Tab-separated table of C-alpha atoms and ligand atoms in Angstrom:
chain	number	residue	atom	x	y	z
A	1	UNK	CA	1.800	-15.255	-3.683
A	2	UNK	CA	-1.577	-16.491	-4.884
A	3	UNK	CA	-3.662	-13.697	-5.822
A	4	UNK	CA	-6.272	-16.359	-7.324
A	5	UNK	CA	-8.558	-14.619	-5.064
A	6	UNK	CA	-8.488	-10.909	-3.963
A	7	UNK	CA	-7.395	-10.378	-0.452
A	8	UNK	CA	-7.002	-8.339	2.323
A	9	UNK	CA	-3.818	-6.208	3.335
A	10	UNK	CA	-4.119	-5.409	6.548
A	11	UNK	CA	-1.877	-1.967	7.757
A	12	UNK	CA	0.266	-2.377	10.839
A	13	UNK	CA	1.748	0.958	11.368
A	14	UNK	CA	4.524	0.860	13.994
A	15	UNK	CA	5.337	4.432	13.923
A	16	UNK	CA	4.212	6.636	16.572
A	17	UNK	CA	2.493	9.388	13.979
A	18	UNK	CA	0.097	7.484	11.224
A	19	UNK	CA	-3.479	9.694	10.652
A	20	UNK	CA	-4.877	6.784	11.980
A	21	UNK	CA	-3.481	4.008	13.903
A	22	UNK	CA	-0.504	6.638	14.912
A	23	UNK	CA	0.765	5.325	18.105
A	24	UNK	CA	-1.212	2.495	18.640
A	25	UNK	CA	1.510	-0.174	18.286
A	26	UNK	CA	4.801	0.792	18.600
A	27	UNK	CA	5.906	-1.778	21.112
A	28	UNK	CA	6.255	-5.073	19.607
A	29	UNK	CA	3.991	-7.002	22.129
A	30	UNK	CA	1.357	-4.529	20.848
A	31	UNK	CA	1.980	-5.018	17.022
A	32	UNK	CA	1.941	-8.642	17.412
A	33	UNK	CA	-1.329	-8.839	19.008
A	34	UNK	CA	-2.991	-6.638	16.342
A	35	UNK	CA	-1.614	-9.022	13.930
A	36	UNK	CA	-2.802	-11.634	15.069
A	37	UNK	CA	-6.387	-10.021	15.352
A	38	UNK	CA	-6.279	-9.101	11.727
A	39	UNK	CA	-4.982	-12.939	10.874
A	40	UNK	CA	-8.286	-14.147	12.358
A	41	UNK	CA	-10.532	-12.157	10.463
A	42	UNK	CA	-8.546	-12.913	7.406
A	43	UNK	CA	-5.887	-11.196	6.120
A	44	UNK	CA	-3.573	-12.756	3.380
A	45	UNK	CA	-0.936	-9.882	3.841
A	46	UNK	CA	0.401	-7.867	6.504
A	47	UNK	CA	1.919	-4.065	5.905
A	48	UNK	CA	4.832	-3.254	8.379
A	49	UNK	CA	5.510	0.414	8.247
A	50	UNK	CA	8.177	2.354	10.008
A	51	UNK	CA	8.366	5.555	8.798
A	52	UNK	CA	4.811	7.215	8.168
A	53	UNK	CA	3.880	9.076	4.390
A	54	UNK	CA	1.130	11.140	5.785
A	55	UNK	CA	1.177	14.608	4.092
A	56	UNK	CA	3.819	16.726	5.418
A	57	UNK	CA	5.325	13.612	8.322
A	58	UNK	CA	9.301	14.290	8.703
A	59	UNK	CA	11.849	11.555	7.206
A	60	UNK	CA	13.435	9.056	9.929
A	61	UNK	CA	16.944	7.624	9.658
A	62	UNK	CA	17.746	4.360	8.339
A	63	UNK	CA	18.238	3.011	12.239
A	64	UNK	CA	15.003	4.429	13.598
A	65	UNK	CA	13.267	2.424	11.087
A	66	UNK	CA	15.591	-0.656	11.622
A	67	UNK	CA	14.698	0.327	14.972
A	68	UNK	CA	11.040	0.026	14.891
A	69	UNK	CA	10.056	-2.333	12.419
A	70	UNK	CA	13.033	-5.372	12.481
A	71	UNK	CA	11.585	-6.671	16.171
A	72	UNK	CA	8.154	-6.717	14.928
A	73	UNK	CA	8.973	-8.371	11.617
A	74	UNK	CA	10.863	-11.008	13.601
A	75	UNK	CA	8.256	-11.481	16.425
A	76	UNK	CA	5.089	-12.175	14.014
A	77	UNK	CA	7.379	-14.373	11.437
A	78	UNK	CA	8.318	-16.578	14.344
A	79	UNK	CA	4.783	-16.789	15.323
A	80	UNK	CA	2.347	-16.456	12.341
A	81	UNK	CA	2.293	-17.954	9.013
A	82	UNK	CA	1.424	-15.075	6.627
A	83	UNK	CA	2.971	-12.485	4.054
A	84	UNK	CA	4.751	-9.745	5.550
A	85	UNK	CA	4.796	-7.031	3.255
A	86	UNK	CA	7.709	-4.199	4.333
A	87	UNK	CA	6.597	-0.823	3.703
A	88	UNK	CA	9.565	1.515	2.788
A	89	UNK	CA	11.705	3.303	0.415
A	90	UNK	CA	14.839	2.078	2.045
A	91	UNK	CA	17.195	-0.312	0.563
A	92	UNK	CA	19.000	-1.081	3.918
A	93	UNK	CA	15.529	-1.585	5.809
A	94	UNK	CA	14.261	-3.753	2.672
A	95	UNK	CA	16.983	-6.498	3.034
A	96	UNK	CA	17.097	-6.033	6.822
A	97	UNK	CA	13.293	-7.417	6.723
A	98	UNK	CA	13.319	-10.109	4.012
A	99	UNK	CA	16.457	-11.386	6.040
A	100	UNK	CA	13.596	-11.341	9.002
A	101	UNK	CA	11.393	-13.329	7.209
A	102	UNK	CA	9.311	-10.363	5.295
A	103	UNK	CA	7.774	-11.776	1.912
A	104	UNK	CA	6.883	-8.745	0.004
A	105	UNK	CA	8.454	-5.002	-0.562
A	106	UNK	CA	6.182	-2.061	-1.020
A	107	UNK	CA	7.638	1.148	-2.151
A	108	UNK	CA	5.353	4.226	-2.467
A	109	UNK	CA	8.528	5.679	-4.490
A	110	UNK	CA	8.166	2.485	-6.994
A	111	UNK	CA	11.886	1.486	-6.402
A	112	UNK	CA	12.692	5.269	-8.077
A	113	UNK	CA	15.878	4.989	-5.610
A	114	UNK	CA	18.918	2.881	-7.974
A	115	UNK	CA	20.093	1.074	-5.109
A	116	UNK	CA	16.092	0.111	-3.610
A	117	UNK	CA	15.820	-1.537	-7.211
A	118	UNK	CA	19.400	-3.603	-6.933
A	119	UNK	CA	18.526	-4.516	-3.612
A	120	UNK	CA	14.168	-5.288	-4.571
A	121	UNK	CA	15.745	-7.202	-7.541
A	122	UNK	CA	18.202	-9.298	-5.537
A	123	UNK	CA	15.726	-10.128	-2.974
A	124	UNK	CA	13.468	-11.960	-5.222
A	125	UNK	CA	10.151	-11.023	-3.167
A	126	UNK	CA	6.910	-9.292	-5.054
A	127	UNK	CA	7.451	-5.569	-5.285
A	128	UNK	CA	4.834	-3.407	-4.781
A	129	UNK	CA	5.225	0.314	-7.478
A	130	UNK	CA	2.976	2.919	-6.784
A	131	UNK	CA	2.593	6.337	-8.142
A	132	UNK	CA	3.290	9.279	-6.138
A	133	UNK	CA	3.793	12.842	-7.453
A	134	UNK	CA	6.413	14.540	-5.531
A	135	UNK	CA	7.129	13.537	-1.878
A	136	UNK	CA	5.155	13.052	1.070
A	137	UNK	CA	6.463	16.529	2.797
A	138	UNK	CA	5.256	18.711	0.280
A	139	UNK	CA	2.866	16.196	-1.678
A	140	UNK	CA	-0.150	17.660	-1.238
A	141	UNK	CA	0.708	20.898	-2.366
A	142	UNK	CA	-1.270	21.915	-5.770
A	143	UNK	CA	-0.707	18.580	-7.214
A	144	UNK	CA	-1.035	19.036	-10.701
A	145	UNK	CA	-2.102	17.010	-14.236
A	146	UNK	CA	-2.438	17.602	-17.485
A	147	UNK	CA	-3.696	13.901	-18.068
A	148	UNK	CA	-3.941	12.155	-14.755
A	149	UNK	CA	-4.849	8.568	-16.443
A	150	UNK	CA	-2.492	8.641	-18.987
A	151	UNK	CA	0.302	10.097	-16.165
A	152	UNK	CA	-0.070	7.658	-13.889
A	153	UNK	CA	-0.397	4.587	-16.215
A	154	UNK	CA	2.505	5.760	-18.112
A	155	UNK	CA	4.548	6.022	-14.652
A	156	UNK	CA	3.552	2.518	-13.630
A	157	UNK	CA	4.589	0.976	-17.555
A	158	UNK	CA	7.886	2.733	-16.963
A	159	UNK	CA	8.446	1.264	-13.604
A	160	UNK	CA	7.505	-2.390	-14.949
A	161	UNK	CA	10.194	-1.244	-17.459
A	162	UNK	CA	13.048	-0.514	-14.873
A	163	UNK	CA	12.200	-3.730	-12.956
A	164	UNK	CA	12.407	-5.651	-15.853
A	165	UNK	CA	15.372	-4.433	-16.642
A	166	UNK	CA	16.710	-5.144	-13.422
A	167	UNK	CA	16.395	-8.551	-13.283
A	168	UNK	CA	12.600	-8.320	-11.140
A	169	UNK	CA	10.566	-10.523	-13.431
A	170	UNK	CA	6.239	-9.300	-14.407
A	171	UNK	CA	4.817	-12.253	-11.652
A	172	UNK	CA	6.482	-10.208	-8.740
A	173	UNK	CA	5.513	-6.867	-9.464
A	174	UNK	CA	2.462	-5.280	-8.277
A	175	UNK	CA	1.071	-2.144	-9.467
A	176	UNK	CA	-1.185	0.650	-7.074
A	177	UNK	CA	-1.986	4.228	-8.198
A	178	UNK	CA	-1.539	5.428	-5.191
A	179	UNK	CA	-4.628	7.426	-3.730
A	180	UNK	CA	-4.026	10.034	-2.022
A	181	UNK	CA	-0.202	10.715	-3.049
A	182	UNK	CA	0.276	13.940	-4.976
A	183	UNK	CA	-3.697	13.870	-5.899
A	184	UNK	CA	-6.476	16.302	-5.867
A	185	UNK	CA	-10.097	14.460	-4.805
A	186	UNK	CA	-10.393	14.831	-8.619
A	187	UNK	CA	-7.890	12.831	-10.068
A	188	UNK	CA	-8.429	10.369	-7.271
A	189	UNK	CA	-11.981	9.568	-8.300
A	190	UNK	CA	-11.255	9.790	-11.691
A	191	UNK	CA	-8.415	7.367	-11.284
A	192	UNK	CA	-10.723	5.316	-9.374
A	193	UNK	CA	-13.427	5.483	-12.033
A	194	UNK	CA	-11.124	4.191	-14.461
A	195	UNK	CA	-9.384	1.524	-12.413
A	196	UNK	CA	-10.347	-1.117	-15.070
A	197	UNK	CA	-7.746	0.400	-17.190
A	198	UNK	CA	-4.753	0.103	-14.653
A	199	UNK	CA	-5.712	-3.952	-14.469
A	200	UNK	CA	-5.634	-4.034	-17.923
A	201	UNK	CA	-1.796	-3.241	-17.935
A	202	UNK	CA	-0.892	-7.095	-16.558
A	203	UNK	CA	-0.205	-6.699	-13.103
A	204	UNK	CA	-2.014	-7.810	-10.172
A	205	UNK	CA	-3.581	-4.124	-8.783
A	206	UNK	CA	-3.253	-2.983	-5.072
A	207	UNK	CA	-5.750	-0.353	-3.938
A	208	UNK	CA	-5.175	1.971	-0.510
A	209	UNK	CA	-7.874	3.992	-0.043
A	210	UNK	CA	-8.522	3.416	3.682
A	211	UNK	CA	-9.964	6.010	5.674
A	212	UNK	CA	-7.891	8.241	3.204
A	213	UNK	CA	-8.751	12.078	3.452
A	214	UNK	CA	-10.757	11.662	-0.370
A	215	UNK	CA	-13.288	9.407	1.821
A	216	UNK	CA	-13.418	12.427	4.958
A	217	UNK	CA	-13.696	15.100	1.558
A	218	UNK	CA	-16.667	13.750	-0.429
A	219	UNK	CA	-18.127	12.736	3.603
A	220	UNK	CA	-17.579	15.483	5.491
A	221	UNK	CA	-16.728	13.064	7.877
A	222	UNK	CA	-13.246	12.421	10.229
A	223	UNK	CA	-11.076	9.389	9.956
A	224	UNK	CA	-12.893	7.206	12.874
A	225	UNK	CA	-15.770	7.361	10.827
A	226	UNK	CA	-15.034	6.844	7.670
A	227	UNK	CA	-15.086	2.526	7.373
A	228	UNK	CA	-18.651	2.607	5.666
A	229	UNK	CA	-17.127	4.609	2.845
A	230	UNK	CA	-13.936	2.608	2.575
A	231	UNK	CA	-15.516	-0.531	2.189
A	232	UNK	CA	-17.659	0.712	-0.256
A	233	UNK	CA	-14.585	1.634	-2.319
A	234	UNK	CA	-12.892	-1.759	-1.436
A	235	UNK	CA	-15.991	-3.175	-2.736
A	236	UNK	CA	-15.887	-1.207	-6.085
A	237	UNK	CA	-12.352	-2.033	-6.996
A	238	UNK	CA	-12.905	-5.205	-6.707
A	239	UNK	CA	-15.690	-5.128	-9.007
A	240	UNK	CA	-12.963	-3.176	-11.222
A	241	UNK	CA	-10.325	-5.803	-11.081
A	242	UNK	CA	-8.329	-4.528	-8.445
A	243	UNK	CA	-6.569	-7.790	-6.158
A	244	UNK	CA	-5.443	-6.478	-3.562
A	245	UNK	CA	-6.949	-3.796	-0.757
A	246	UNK	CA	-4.847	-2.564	1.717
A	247	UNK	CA	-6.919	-1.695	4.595
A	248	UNK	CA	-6.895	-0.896	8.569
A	249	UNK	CA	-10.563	-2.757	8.847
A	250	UNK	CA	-9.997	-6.299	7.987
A	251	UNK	CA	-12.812	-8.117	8.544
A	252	UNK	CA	-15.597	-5.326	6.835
A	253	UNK	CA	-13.233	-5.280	3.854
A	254	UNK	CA	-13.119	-9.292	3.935
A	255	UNK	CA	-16.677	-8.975	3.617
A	256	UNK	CA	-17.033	-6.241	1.199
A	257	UNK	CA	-14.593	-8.402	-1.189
A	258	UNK	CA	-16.644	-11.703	-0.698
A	259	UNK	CA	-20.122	-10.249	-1.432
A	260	UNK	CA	-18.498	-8.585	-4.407
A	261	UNK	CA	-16.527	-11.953	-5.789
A	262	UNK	CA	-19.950	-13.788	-5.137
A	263	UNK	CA	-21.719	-11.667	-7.609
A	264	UNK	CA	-18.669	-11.864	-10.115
A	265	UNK	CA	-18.733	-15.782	-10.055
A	266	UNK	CA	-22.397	-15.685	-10.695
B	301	7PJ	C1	-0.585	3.377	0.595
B	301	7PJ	C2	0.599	2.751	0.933
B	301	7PJ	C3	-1.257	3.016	-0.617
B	301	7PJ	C4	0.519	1.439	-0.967
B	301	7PJ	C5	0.137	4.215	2.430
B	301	7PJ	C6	-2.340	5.569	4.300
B	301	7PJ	C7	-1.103	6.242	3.856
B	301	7PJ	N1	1.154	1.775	0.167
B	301	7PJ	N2	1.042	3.280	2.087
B	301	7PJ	N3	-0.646	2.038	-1.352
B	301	7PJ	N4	-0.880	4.286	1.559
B	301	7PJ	N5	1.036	0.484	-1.754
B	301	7PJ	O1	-2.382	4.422	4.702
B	301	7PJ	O2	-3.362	6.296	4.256
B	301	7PJ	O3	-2.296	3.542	-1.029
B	301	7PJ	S1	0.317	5.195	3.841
């Protein structure tokens, strides 16, 4: 993967209950054609979800999200030249989707599952770790820190650790701090504040803030209109090292990242 520039990745949720794009393509005729619309304005990776994290969404089985997101991954790798990233905590669904051609694993539970590590390891594709306190279902409920920076880096060093030790070697891991999971709007700005520091720890850094409820609590605003605010964030971690934003607007966060890589070069 060459992160020698930042890039776009662009969310394709195939699940019928995403805040956002819930619903929107679950057939794969649907998904393919929104993939294709977010290749043309740019996108280096595509995000395949199955089984959505929103606060409080119910668990699906291991077929349901065969179900939904093997077709899809099949349909744009025999079409499209691009990364598919697979979004899920499931070993089963992880092989399943680098056997369809998927490129990349992201795992909001960092590979905390034994057998999602074995099977990340033995699939030699970039991993994507992300911190989450507790579990979608209940994550939002009083999340709580004594330290949030030092938590959450700590968490992310520890999880380099495990893949290491499993055989997943630093160039394919990715870290992300995970906005939004198990955080109050407090230790989500002050996480983004400090977002230098995460880069500093060696990995490449994914940010997900996309029309993410922080954005529709310091706007007042709901998730349709929130894109102003997102790519102003994409544009600021950028500026603060981050190499990766994983976003439902491709082409304003293209554009956000280019102005902002234009003024770095200068
Ligand atoms: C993220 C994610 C994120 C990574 C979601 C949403 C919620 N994966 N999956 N980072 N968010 N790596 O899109 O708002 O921030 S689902």
């Amino acid at each position: 993967m060459d992160l020698s520039r930042a890039c776009v990745m662009g969310i394709l949720n195939v699940t019928p209950d995403s805040f956002f794009d819930g619903g929107s393509f679950t057939t794969p005729d649907a998904a393919l054609a929104q993939a294709r619309r977010m290749l043309e304005q740019g996108a280096g990776i595509i995000d395949v979800g199955g089984e959505s994290t929103r606060p409080g969404a119910q668990t699906i089985s291991v077929q349901q999200e065969l179900d939904r997101v093997i077709p899809v991954i099949e349909a744009l790798c025999s079409e499209l030249d691009v990364i598919i990233s697979i979004d899920t905590q499931k070993p089963e669904v992880m092989r399943a989707a680098v056997q369809a051609g998927a490129g990349m694993i992201n795992d909001v539970y960092a590979l905390r599952n034994t057998q999602a590590l074995v099977t990340a390891a033995a699939l030699e594709v970039p991993v994507c770790v992300m911190h989450m306190q507790g579990e979608p279902r209940s994550m939002q409920h009083q999340p709580h820190y004594g330290d949030v920076l030092g938590e959450v880096k700590t968490f992310l060093v520890q999880r380099r650790e495990a893949c290491r030790t499993a055989g997943i070697p630093d160039e394919r891991i990715i870290f992300d701090p995970g906005f939004g999971f198990g955080k109050q709007l407090a230790h989500n700005l002050r996480l983004f504040k400090h977002l230098g520091e995460f880069a500093a720890l060696g990995q490449p850094l994914l940010v997900g803030v996309s029309r993410k409820s922080m954005l529709g609590a310091i706007l007042d605003l709901p998730v349709q209109q929130r894109l102003q605010g997102s790519t102003a964030l994409a544009a600021l971690a950028i500026w603060l090292g981050a190499r990766i934003i994983r976003a439902h607007d491709v082409a304003a966060t293209l554009q956000a990242i280019r102005v902002i890589e234009a003024v770095q070069q200068a």
